[in-house]
PDB file of C-alpha atoms in Angstrom:
ATOM      1  CA  MET A1212      -2.340 -44.915   7.086  1.00 49.00           C
ATOM      2  CA  LYS A1213       1.247 -43.823   7.609  1.00 59.00           C
ATOM      3  CA  THR A1214       2.119 -44.657   3.839  1.00 84.00           C
ATOM      4  CA  LYS A1215      -0.564 -42.215   2.789  1.00 94.00           C
ATOM      5  CA  THR A1216       0.449 -38.633   1.938  1.00 95.00           C
ATOM      6  CA  LEU A1217      -0.805 -35.242   2.391  1.00 97.00           C
ATOM      7  CA  LEU A1218       0.790 -32.887  -0.058  1.00 97.00           C
ATOM      8  CA  VAL A1219       0.500 -29.314   1.151  1.00 97.00           C
ATOM      9  CA  ILE A1220       1.055 -26.622  -1.473  1.00 97.00           C
ATOM     10  CA  LEU A1221       1.341 -23.245   0.218  1.00 97.00           C
ATOM     11  CA  GLY A1222       2.435 -19.729  -0.186  1.00 97.00           C
ATOM     12  CA  PRO A1223       1.616 -16.065  -0.408  1.00 97.00           C
ATOM     13  CA  THR A1224      -1.441 -15.126  -2.508  1.00 96.00           C
ATOM     14  CA  GLY A1225      -0.389 -14.452  -5.936  1.00 96.00           C
ATOM     15  CA  VAL A1226       2.545 -16.798  -5.947  1.00 97.00           C
ATOM     16  CA  GLY A1227       1.044 -19.231  -8.698  1.00 95.00           C
ATOM     17  CA  LYS A1228      -0.529 -21.868  -6.203  1.00 96.00           C
ATOM     18  CA  THR A1229      -3.677 -22.717  -8.234  1.00 94.00           C
ATOM     19  CA  GLU A1230      -2.272 -23.751 -11.439  1.00 93.00           C
ATOM     20  CA  LEU A1231       0.903 -25.677 -10.108  1.00 95.00           C
ATOM     21  CA  SER A1232      -1.723 -27.597  -7.598  1.00 96.00           C
ATOM     22  CA  LEU A1233      -3.981 -28.464 -10.530  1.00 96.00           C
ATOM     23  CA  GLN A1234      -0.801 -30.034 -12.368  1.00 94.00           C
ATOM     24  CA  ILE A1235       0.178 -32.013  -9.268  1.00 95.00           C
ATOM     25  CA  ALA A1236      -3.273 -33.080  -8.410  1.00 96.00           C
ATOM     26  CA  GLU A1237      -3.723 -34.135 -11.991  1.00 95.00           C
ATOM     27  CA  HIS A1238      -0.525 -36.032 -11.697  1.00 94.00           C
ATOM     28  CA  PHE A1239      -1.718 -37.824  -8.493  1.00 94.00           C
ATOM     29  CA  GLY A1240      -5.208 -38.333  -9.607  1.00 96.00           C
ATOM     30  CA  SER A1241      -6.135 -36.629  -6.366  1.00 97.00           C
ATOM     31  CA  PRO A1242      -8.783 -34.052  -5.607  1.00 98.00           C
ATOM     32  CA  ILE A1243      -7.802 -30.808  -4.149  1.00 98.00           C
ATOM     33  CA  ILE A1244      -8.661 -29.506  -0.716  1.00 98.00           C
ATOM     34  CA  SER A1245      -8.659 -25.745  -0.534  1.00 97.00           C
ATOM     35  CA  ALA A1246      -7.214 -24.227   2.687  1.00 97.00           C
ATOM     36  CA  ASP A1247      -8.615 -20.843   2.354  1.00 95.00           C
ATOM     37  CA  SER A1248     -10.585 -19.308   4.857  1.00 94.00           C
ATOM     38  CA  ARG A1249     -12.644 -17.067   2.339  1.00 94.00           C
ATOM     39  CA  GLN A1250     -12.862 -19.243  -0.724  1.00 96.00           C
ATOM     40  CA  ILE A1251     -15.158 -21.474   1.328  1.00 96.00           C
ATOM     41  CA  TYR A1252     -17.908 -18.896   0.981  1.00 97.00           C
ATOM     42  CA  ARG A1253     -20.499 -18.438  -2.214  1.00 94.00           C
ATOM     43  CA  ASP A1254     -20.982 -15.301  -3.896  1.00 95.00           C
ATOM     44  CA  ILE A1255     -17.439 -13.895  -3.905  1.00 97.00           C
ATOM     45  CA  PRO A1256     -15.489 -15.904  -6.179  1.00 97.00           C
ATOM     46  CA  ILE A1257     -13.644 -12.854  -8.001  1.00 97.00           C
ATOM     47  CA  CYS A1258     -12.745 -11.543  -4.803  1.00 97.00           C
ATOM     48  CA  THR A1259     -11.272 -14.564  -3.406  1.00 96.00           C
ATOM     49  CA  ALA A1260      -9.803 -15.824  -6.501  1.00 95.00           C
ATOM     50  CA  ALA A1261     -11.535 -19.176  -6.041  1.00 96.00           C
ATOM     51  CA  ALA A1262     -10.910 -21.892  -8.375  1.00 95.00           C
ATOM     52  CA  THR A1263     -13.244 -21.273 -11.617  1.00 95.00           C
ATOM     53  CA  PRO A1264     -15.694 -23.614 -13.080  1.00 95.00           C
ATOM     54  CA  ALA A1265     -13.269 -24.802 -15.563  1.00 96.00           C
ATOM     55  CA  GLN A1266     -10.559 -25.589 -13.067  1.00 97.00           C
ATOM     56  CA  GLN A1267     -12.780 -27.510 -10.967  1.00 96.00           C
ATOM     57  CA  ALA A1268     -13.905 -29.371 -14.095  1.00 96.00           C
ATOM     58  CA  ARG A1269     -10.380 -30.418 -14.319  1.00 96.00           C
ATOM     59  CA  VAL A1270      -9.968 -31.350 -10.586  1.00 97.00           C
ATOM     60  CA  ARG A1271     -12.524 -31.700  -8.045  1.00 97.00           C
ATOM     61  CA  HIS A1272     -12.258 -29.058  -5.058  1.00 98.00           C
ATOM     62  CA  TYR A1273     -13.488 -29.264  -1.564  1.00 98.00           C
ATOM     63  CA  PHE A1274     -14.220 -26.394   0.650  1.00 97.00           C
ATOM     64  CA  VAL A1275     -14.892 -23.952  -2.441  1.00 97.00           C
ATOM     65  CA  GLY A1276     -18.101 -22.110  -2.459  1.00 96.00           C
ATOM     66  CA  THR A1277     -19.549 -24.528   0.122  1.00 96.00           C
ATOM     67  CA  HIS A1278     -20.910 -21.838   2.644  1.00 96.00           C
ATOM     68  CA  ALA A1279     -23.125 -18.954   2.715  1.00 97.00           C
ATOM     69  CA  LEU A1280     -21.759 -15.597   3.806  1.00 96.00           C
ATOM     70  CA  ASP A1281     -23.556 -15.633   7.099  1.00 94.00           C
ATOM     71  CA  GLU A1282     -22.362 -19.113   8.209  1.00 93.00           C
ATOM     72  CA  LYS A1283     -19.748 -19.098  10.624  1.00 87.00           C
ATOM     73  CA  PHE A1284     -16.708 -21.253   9.938  1.00 89.00           C
ATOM     74  CA  SER A1285     -13.616 -21.669  11.886  1.00 88.00           C
ATOM     75  CA  ALA A1286     -10.003 -23.188  11.623  1.00 89.00           C
ATOM     76  CA  ALA A1287     -11.155 -25.732  14.241  1.00 88.00           C
ATOM     77  CA  GLN A1288     -14.283 -26.738  12.001  1.00 92.00           C
ATOM     78  CA  PHE A1289     -11.774 -27.013   9.037  1.00 95.00           C
ATOM     79  CA  GLU A1290      -9.477 -29.232  11.119  1.00 95.00           C
ATOM     80  CA  ILE A1291     -12.403 -31.786  11.886  1.00 94.00           C
ATOM     81  CA  GLU A1292     -13.973 -31.578   8.505  1.00 97.00           C
ATOM     82  CA  THR A1293     -10.825 -32.159   6.664  1.00 97.00           C
ATOM     83  CA  MET A1294      -9.580 -35.003   8.988  1.00 96.00           C
ATOM     84  CA  SER A1295     -13.060 -36.770   8.353  1.00 97.00           C
ATOM     85  CA  LEU A1296     -12.456 -36.125   4.477  1.00 98.00           C
ATOM     86  CA  LEU A1297      -9.129 -37.395   4.415  1.00 97.00           C
ATOM     87  CA  GLU A1298     -10.091 -40.577   6.199  1.00 96.00           C
ATOM     88  CA  ARG A1299     -12.485 -41.257   3.296  1.00 97.00           C
ATOM     89  CA  LEU A1300     -10.188 -40.092   0.531  1.00 98.00           C
ATOM     90  CA  PHE A1301      -7.181 -42.067   1.744  1.00 97.00           C
ATOM     91  CA  THR A1302      -9.358 -45.435   1.473  1.00 96.00           C
ATOM     92  CA  GLU A1303      -8.779 -45.153  -2.222  1.00 95.00           C
ATOM     93  CA  LEU A1304      -5.848 -42.706  -2.744  1.00 96.00           C
ATOM     94  CA  ASP A1305      -2.153 -42.822  -1.562  1.00 95.00           C
ATOM     95  CA  THR A1306      -1.697 -39.063  -1.995  1.00 96.00           C
ATOM     96  CA  VAL A1307      -3.964 -36.159  -1.277  1.00 97.00           C
ATOM     97  CA  VAL A1308      -3.262 -32.574  -2.460  1.00 97.00           C
ATOM     98  CA  MET A1309      -4.251 -29.573  -0.200  1.00 98.00           C
ATOM     99  CA  THR A1310      -3.409 -26.208  -1.089  1.00 98.00           C
ATOM    100  CA  GLY A1311      -4.141 -22.572   0.249  1.00 95.00           C
ATOM    101  CA  GLY A1312      -2.474 -19.449   1.972  1.00 93.00           C
ATOM    102  CA  SER A1313      -4.708 -19.327   5.029  1.00 93.00           C
ATOM    103  CA  MET A1314      -2.221 -19.724   7.637  1.00 93.00           C
ATOM    104  CA  MET A1315      -4.220 -20.954  10.372  1.00 90.00           C
ATOM    105  CA  TYR A1316      -6.160 -23.322   8.356  1.00 95.00           C
ATOM    106  CA  ILE A1317      -3.077 -24.953   7.189  1.00 96.00           C
ATOM    107  CA  ASP A1318      -1.710 -25.082  10.773  1.00 93.00           C
ATOM    108  CA  ALA A1319      -4.970 -26.953  11.737  1.00 93.00           C
ATOM    109  CA  VAL A1320      -4.702 -29.927   9.661  1.00 96.00           C
ATOM    110  CA  VAL A1321      -0.792 -30.044   9.650  1.00 95.00           C
ATOM    111  CA  LYS A1322      -0.284 -29.581  13.394  1.00 92.00           C
ATOM    112  CA  GLY A1323      -3.818 -29.505  15.147  1.00 91.00           C
ATOM    113  CA  ILE A1324      -5.476 -26.789  17.029  1.00 82.00           C
ATOM    114  CA  ASP A1325      -5.963 -26.791  20.891  1.00 72.00           C
ATOM    115  CA  ASP A1326      -9.161 -28.223  22.403  1.00 72.00           C
ATOM    116  CA  MET A1327     -11.283 -25.179  23.474  1.00 73.00           C
ATOM    117  CA  PRO A1328     -14.104 -25.082  25.928  1.00 77.00           C
ATOM    118  CA  ASP A1329     -17.460 -23.633  24.645  1.00 78.00           C
ATOM    119  CA  VAL A1330     -18.347 -20.089  25.480  1.00 83.00           C
ATOM    120  CA  ASP A1331     -21.083 -19.246  27.761  1.00 83.00           C
ATOM    121  CA  PRO A1332     -23.920 -18.155  25.516  1.00 85.00           C
ATOM    122  CA  TYR A1333     -25.031 -15.372  28.032  1.00 84.00           C
ATOM    123  CA  ILE A1334     -21.242 -13.992  27.683  1.00 89.00           C
ATOM    124  CA  ARG A1335     -21.000 -14.179  24.185  1.00 88.00           C
ATOM    125  CA  ALA A1336     -24.351 -12.274  23.737  1.00 89.00           C
ATOM    126  CA  SER A1337     -23.242  -9.607  26.363  1.00 91.00           C
ATOM    127  CA  VAL A1338     -19.960  -9.181  24.605  1.00 91.00           C
ATOM    128  CA  ARG A1339     -21.243  -8.929  21.125  1.00 88.00           C
ATOM    129  CA  GLU A1340     -23.653  -6.305  22.636  1.00 89.00           C
ATOM    130  CA  GLN A1341     -20.871  -4.342  24.258  1.00 90.00           C
ATOM    131  CA  TYR A1342     -19.196  -4.337  20.665  1.00 91.00           C
ATOM    132  CA  GLU A1343     -22.197  -3.195  18.922  1.00 89.00           C
ATOM    133  CA  ILE A1344     -22.645  -0.442  21.285  1.00 91.00           C
ATOM    134  CA  SER A1345     -18.927   0.743  22.079  1.00 90.00           C
ATOM    135  CA  GLY A1346     -16.924  -0.557  19.303  1.00 90.00           C
ATOM    136  CA  LEU A1347     -13.554  -2.602  19.482  1.00 91.00           C
ATOM    137  CA  GLU A1348     -11.290  -0.113  21.488  1.00 92.00           C
ATOM    138  CA  PRO A1349     -13.054  -0.943  24.870  1.00 92.00           C
ATOM    139  CA  LEU A1350     -12.765  -4.555  24.097  1.00 92.00           C
ATOM    140  CA  LEU A1351      -9.005  -4.359  23.294  1.00 93.00           C
ATOM    141  CA  ALA A1352      -8.512  -2.559  26.434  1.00 93.00           C
ATOM    142  CA  GLN A1353     -10.377  -5.293  28.368  1.00 93.00           C
ATOM    143  CA  LEU A1354      -8.396  -8.129  26.661  1.00 92.00           C
ATOM    144  CA  CYS A1355      -5.138  -6.390  27.645  1.00 93.00           C
ATOM    145  CA  LEU A1356      -6.251  -6.414  31.113  1.00 91.00           C
ATOM    146  CA  LEU A1357      -7.488 -10.109  31.099  1.00 93.00           C
ATOM    147  CA  ASP A1358      -4.618 -11.529  28.838  1.00 90.00           C
ATOM    148  CA  PRO A1359      -1.811  -9.637  28.104  1.00 91.00           C
ATOM    149  CA  ASP A1360       0.124 -12.314  26.277  1.00 90.00           C
ATOM    150  CA  TYR A1361      -2.874 -12.801  23.683  1.00 89.00           C
ATOM    151  CA  TYR A1362      -3.429  -9.205  23.561  1.00 92.00           C
ATOM    152  CA  ALA A1363       0.505  -8.692  22.546  1.00 90.00           C
ATOM    153  CA  ARG A1364       0.098 -11.344  19.411  1.00 85.00           C
ATOM    154  CA  VAL A1365      -3.522 -10.902  18.347  1.00 87.00           C
ATOM    155  CA  ASP A1366      -4.296  -8.897  15.003  1.00 85.00           C
ATOM    156  CA  LYS A1367      -5.910  -6.010  16.736  1.00 86.00           C
ATOM    157  CA  ARG A1368      -7.819  -4.979  13.463  1.00 80.00           C
ATOM    158  CA  ASN A1369      -9.339  -8.766  13.287  1.00 82.00           C
ATOM    159  CA  THR A1370     -12.578  -8.068  15.392  1.00 85.00           C
ATOM    160  CA  GLN A1371     -13.762 -11.568  15.424  1.00 82.00           C
ATOM    161  CA  ARG A1372     -10.500 -12.838  17.160  1.00 85.00           C
ATOM    162  CA  VAL A1373     -10.562  -9.881  19.512  1.00 92.00           C
ATOM    163  CA  ILE A1374     -14.222 -10.566  20.466  1.00 92.00           C
ATOM    164  CA  HIS A1375     -13.457 -14.417  21.127  1.00 89.00           C
ATOM    165  CA  GLY A1376     -10.313 -13.709  23.137  1.00 92.00           C
ATOM    166  CA  VAL A1377     -12.455 -11.514  25.735  1.00 94.00           C
ATOM    167  CA  GLU A1378     -15.328 -14.200  25.494  1.00 91.00           C
ATOM    168  CA  MET A1379     -13.215 -17.130  26.294  1.00 89.00           C
ATOM    169  CA  CYS A1380     -11.336 -15.055  29.187  1.00 93.00           C
ATOM    170  CA  LEU A1381     -14.902 -13.951  30.805  1.00 92.00           C
ATOM    171  CA  SER A1382     -16.366 -17.522  30.202  1.00 88.00           C
ATOM    172  CA  THR A1383     -13.747 -19.580  31.454  1.00 88.00           C
ATOM    173  CA  GLY A1384     -12.103 -17.362  34.275  1.00 90.00           C
ATOM    174  CA  ARG A1385      -8.461 -17.977  32.604  1.00 88.00           C
ATOM    175  CA  PRO A1386      -6.657 -15.912  30.152  1.00 89.00           C
ATOM    176  CA  PHE A1387      -7.459 -17.405  26.467  1.00 87.00           C
ATOM    177  CA  SER A1388      -3.659 -17.878  25.905  1.00 84.00           C
ATOM    178  CA  SER A1389      -3.336 -20.442  28.506  1.00 83.00           C
ATOM    179  CA  PHE A1390      -5.514 -22.524  26.612  1.00 78.00           C
ATOM    180  CA  HIS A1391      -2.749 -22.759  23.563  1.00 74.00           C
ATOM    181  CA  THR A1392      -0.344 -25.496  24.705  1.00 68.00           C
ATOM    182  CA  GLY A1393       1.368 -25.671  21.063  1.00 68.00           C
ATOM    183  CA  ALA A1394       1.461 -29.449  21.457  1.00 73.00           C
ATOM    184  CA  ARG A1395       1.470 -31.064  18.024  1.00 83.00           C
ATOM    185  CA  LYS A1396      -1.182 -33.545  17.057  1.00 87.00           C
ATOM    186  CA  GLU A1397      -0.060 -36.973  15.574  1.00 90.00           C
ATOM    187  CA  ARG A1398      -1.723 -37.697  12.190  1.00 94.00           C
ATOM    188  CA  PRO A1399      -2.024 -41.210  10.795  1.00 93.00           C
ATOM    189  CA  PHE A1400      -0.632 -40.203   7.529  1.00 95.00           C
ATOM    190  CA  ARG A1401       2.768 -38.422   6.199  1.00 94.00           C
ATOM    191  CA  ILE A1402       2.895 -34.735   5.754  1.00 95.00           C
ATOM    192  CA  VAL A1403       4.863 -32.996   2.997  1.00 95.00           C
ATOM    193  CA  GLN A1404       4.767 -29.228   2.842  1.00 96.00           C
ATOM    194  CA  ILE A1405       5.665 -27.641  -0.359  1.00 97.00           C
ATOM    195  CA  GLY A1406       6.240 -23.689  -0.081  1.00 97.00           C
ATOM    196  CA  LEU A1407       6.077 -21.368  -3.214  1.00 97.00           C
ATOM    197  CA  GLN A1408       8.404 -18.318  -3.313  1.00 96.00           C
ATOM    198  CA  ARG A1409       8.846 -15.656  -5.652  1.00 96.00           C
ATOM    199  CA  GLU A1410      11.273 -12.400  -5.606  1.00 96.00           C
ATOM    200  CA  ARG A1411       9.204  -9.819  -3.787  1.00 95.00           C
ATOM    201  CA  GLN A1412       9.030  -7.398  -6.491  1.00 96.00           C
ATOM    202  CA  GLU A1413       7.825 -10.245  -9.027  1.00 97.00           C
ATOM    203  CA  LEU A1414       5.104 -11.336  -6.499  1.00 97.00           C
ATOM    204  CA  TYR A1415       4.094  -7.746  -5.936  1.00 98.00           C
ATOM    205  CA  GLY A1416       3.869  -7.265  -9.873  1.00 97.00           C
ATOM    206  CA  ARG A1417       1.794 -10.410 -10.226  1.00 97.00           C
ATOM    207  CA  ILE A1418      -0.560  -9.288  -7.354  1.00 98.00           C
ATOM    208  CA  ASP A1419      -1.051  -5.992  -9.154  1.00 98.00           C
ATOM    209  CA  LYS A1420      -2.152  -7.580 -12.314  1.00 97.00           C
ATOM    210  CA  ARG A1421      -4.359 -10.118 -10.464  1.00 97.00           C
ATOM    211  CA  VAL A1422      -6.215  -7.120  -9.005  1.00 98.00           C
ATOM    212  CA  GLN A1423      -6.521  -5.426 -12.354  1.00 98.00           C
ATOM    213  CA  GLN A1424      -7.786  -8.855 -13.571  1.00 97.00           C
ATOM    214  CA  MET A1425     -10.562  -9.050 -10.879  1.00 97.00           C
ATOM    215  CA  LEU A1426     -11.744  -5.604 -11.624  1.00 98.00           C
ATOM    216  CA  ASP A1427     -11.995  -6.608 -15.434  1.00 98.00           C
ATOM    217  CA  ASP A1428     -13.831  -9.710 -14.384  1.00 97.00           C
ATOM    218  CA  GLY A1429     -16.440  -7.795 -12.339  1.00 98.00           C
ATOM    219  CA  LEU A1430     -15.338  -7.266  -8.768  1.00 98.00           C
ATOM    220  CA  GLU A1431     -17.253  -4.093  -8.698  1.00 98.00           C
ATOM    221  CA  ALA A1432     -20.555  -5.834  -9.414  1.00 98.00           C
ATOM    222  CA  GLU A1433     -19.846  -8.796  -7.148  1.00 98.00           C
ATOM    223  CA  ALA A1434     -18.864  -6.444  -4.173  1.00 98.00           C
ATOM    224  CA  ARG A1435     -22.193  -4.435  -5.034  1.00 98.00           C
ATOM    225  CA  ARG A1436     -24.509  -7.224  -4.797  1.00 98.00           C
ATOM    226  CA  VAL A1437     -22.791  -8.178  -1.034  1.00 97.00           C
ATOM    227  CA  PHE A1438     -22.534  -4.607  -0.121  1.00 97.00           C
ATOM    228  CA  PRO A1439     -25.763  -4.758   2.054  1.00 97.00           C
ATOM    229  CA  MET A1440     -24.102  -7.566   4.056  1.00 96.00           C
ATOM    230  CA  ARG A1441     -20.888  -5.725   4.883  1.00 93.00           C
ATOM    231  CA  HIS A1442     -21.087  -6.196   8.595  1.00 89.00           C
ATOM    232  CA  LEU A1443     -20.588 -10.105   7.955  1.00 91.00           C
ATOM    233  CA  ASN A1444     -17.089 -11.096   9.087  1.00 87.00           C
ATOM    234  CA  SER A1445     -16.764 -13.444   5.824  1.00 92.00           C
ATOM    235  CA  LEU A1446     -16.742 -10.048   3.988  1.00 94.00           C
ATOM    236  CA  ASN A1447     -13.971  -8.478   6.225  1.00 90.00           C
ATOM    237  CA  THR A1448     -11.176  -9.221   3.411  1.00 93.00           C
ATOM    238  CA  VAL A1449      -8.837  -7.491   1.212  1.00 95.00           C
ATOM    239  CA  GLY A1450     -10.682  -6.512  -1.584  1.00 97.00           C
ATOM    240  CA  MET A1451     -14.191  -6.326  -0.468  1.00 97.00           C
ATOM    241  CA  LYS A1452     -13.234  -3.822   2.493  1.00 95.00           C
ATOM    242  CA  GLU A1453     -11.862  -1.254   0.079  1.00 97.00           C
ATOM    243  CA  MET A1454     -14.680  -1.903  -2.590  1.00 98.00           C
ATOM    244  CA  PHE A1455     -17.155  -0.924   0.248  1.00 97.00           C
ATOM    245  CA  MET A1456     -15.165   2.240   1.138  1.00 97.00           C
ATOM    246  CA  TYR A1457     -15.430   3.136  -2.519  1.00 98.00           C
ATOM    247  CA  PHE A1458     -19.194   2.701  -2.548  1.00 98.00           C
ATOM    248  CA  GLU A1459     -19.420   4.772   0.709  1.00 97.00           C
ATOM    249  CA  GLY A1460     -17.531   7.694  -1.148  1.00 97.00           C
ATOM    250  CA  GLN A1461     -14.232   7.386   0.875  1.00 96.00           C
ATOM    251  CA  TYR A1462     -12.116   6.244  -2.108  1.00 96.00           C
ATOM    252  CA  THR A1463     -12.332   6.778  -5.938  1.00 97.00           C
ATOM    253  CA  LEU A1464     -12.297   3.492  -7.668  1.00 97.00           C
ATOM    254  CA  GLU A1465      -8.663   4.205  -8.661  1.00 97.00           C
ATOM    255  CA  GLN A1466      -7.719   4.707  -5.039  1.00 97.00           C
ATOM    256  CA  ALA A1467      -9.767   1.497  -3.942  1.00 97.00           C
ATOM    257  CA  GLN A1468      -7.585  -0.480  -6.364  1.00 98.00           C
ATOM    258  CA  GLU A1469      -4.429   0.885  -5.086  1.00 98.00           C
ATOM    259  CA  ARG A1470      -5.496   0.043  -1.481  1.00 97.00           C
ATOM    260  CA  ILE A1471      -6.209  -3.313  -2.463  1.00 98.00           C
ATOM    261  CA  CYS A1472      -2.739  -3.876  -4.316  1.00 98.00           C
ATOM    262  CA  HIS A1473      -1.072  -2.071  -1.191  1.00 97.00           C
ATOM    263  CA  ASN A1474      -2.934  -4.135   1.407  1.00 96.00           C
ATOM    264  CA  THR A1475      -2.533  -7.374  -0.624  1.00 97.00           C
ATOM    265  CA  HIS A1476       1.278  -6.794  -0.568  1.00 97.00           C
ATOM    266  CA  ILE A1477       1.136  -6.185   3.282  1.00 95.00           C
ATOM    267  CA  TYR A1478      -0.748  -9.648   3.439  1.00 94.00           C
ATOM    268  CA  SER A1479       1.646 -11.420   1.380  1.00 96.00           C
ATOM    269  CA  LYS A1480       4.494 -10.278   3.724  1.00 94.00           C
ATOM    270  CA  LYS A1481       2.689 -11.642   6.776  1.00 92.00           C
ATOM    271  CA  GLN A1482       1.912 -14.866   5.130  1.00 95.00           C
ATOM    272  CA  MET A1483       5.539 -15.266   4.225  1.00 95.00           C
ATOM    273  CA  THR A1484       6.849 -14.361   8.019  1.00 93.00           C
ATOM    274  CA  TRP A1485       4.145 -17.066   9.182  1.00 92.00           C
ATOM    275  CA  PHE A1486       5.406 -19.784   6.946  1.00 94.00           C
ATOM    276  CA  LYS A1487       9.042 -19.197   7.181  1.00 93.00           C
ATOM    277  CA  ARG A1488       9.042 -20.127  10.817  1.00 91.00           C
ATOM    278  CA  ASP A1489       8.133 -23.571   9.843  1.00 92.00           C
ATOM    279  CA  LYS A1490      11.333 -25.601   9.135  1.00 94.00           C
ATOM    280  CA  GLU A1491       9.334 -28.460   7.655  1.00 94.00           C
ATOM    281  CA  ILE A1492       8.471 -26.512   4.708  1.00 96.00           C
ATOM    282  CA  HIS A1493      10.359 -27.223   1.470  1.00 96.00           C
ATOM    283  CA  TRP A1494      10.822 -24.064  -0.665  1.00 97.00           C
ATOM    284  CA  PHE A1495      10.516 -24.224  -4.622  1.00 96.00           C
ATOM    285  CA  ASP A1496       9.796 -21.631  -7.233  1.00 94.00           C
ATOM    286  CA  PRO A1497       6.501 -22.277  -8.807  1.00 93.00           C
ATOM    287  CA  SER A1498       8.093 -23.446 -12.346  1.00 91.00           C
ATOM    288  CA  GLN A1499       9.669 -26.130 -10.611  1.00 92.00           C
ATOM    289  CA  THR A1500       6.685 -28.405 -11.137  1.00 90.00           C
ATOM    290  CA  ASN A1501       9.029 -31.562 -12.080  1.00 91.00           C
ATOM    291  CA  GLU A1502      11.409 -31.058  -9.198  1.00 92.00           C
ATOM    292  CA  ILE A1503       8.424 -30.724  -6.807  1.00 91.00           C
ATOM    293  CA  LEU A1504       6.953 -34.081  -8.145  1.00 88.00           C
ATOM    294  CA  SER A1505      10.193 -35.761  -7.575  1.00 88.00           C
ATOM    295  CA  PHE A1506      10.456 -34.410  -4.169  1.00 88.00           C
ATOM    296  CA  ALA A1507       7.403 -35.322  -3.327  1.00 82.00           C
ATOM    297  CA  GLY A1508       7.501 -38.944  -4.608  1.00 73.00           C
ATOM    298  CA  ASN A1509      10.977 -39.543  -2.922  1.00 69.00           C
ATOM    299  CA  MET A1510      10.227 -38.270   0.487  1.00 62.00           C
TER     300      MET A1510
END
């Protein structure tokens, strides 16, 4: 399958991946594989800016609205399922388009994820109980002692990653970071990564307009429907967290909107920092559709 090509269109939230990926997919007659850790969930399409029914009618999408909010899904699962899907798609297609902004999901397919042992169920239950009783801070302190390297780089606001780090340390008797070899997996197809970028203020302006559009489209009603499930990790995302704080009286609606915009700006910077480390990404302005098609075809 080395003549087959996975064309990855990536970039920060709000940069314009959706429309460009539709045009590119239509050109190649390809479906779109969504590499987005929140768009896989049903019931929150406005918050996640998931492909609309009209967009999905133009091009078939995979991993959009496929899972219930209480289903757990990881980058490792995404790697396994996407590799299986690509094997099927490449029997009929020479080029397949994947697009998204979830850094770990993209890396899972492009580079592969280290194989990890299973966590002991008893330890998992014990750590979860500790979190329910005492919160995240004691687990962060424990993680700092068990695995200072992982502690130094983990997002300390990401509850699931902190908990999983502690679980792995206790279950294996080894630092969680010791399983991260960084070895890249060979893929039986060519990978071309196209990065989309805009000037920062232009990107921020697009983000702010999109947040307003989300509210106009019914974000508040969508958030109220899932508010009783706010403890789920699938809802631990920008847009939902701020709306929940509005419902709880911590923000006015205007303040919630401002915080969604601000936190999305921060997330977009984090995405670009991550992507810019990968020297195999070729960068374009989203308006350069013809140049991207030419580049992809000549690679």
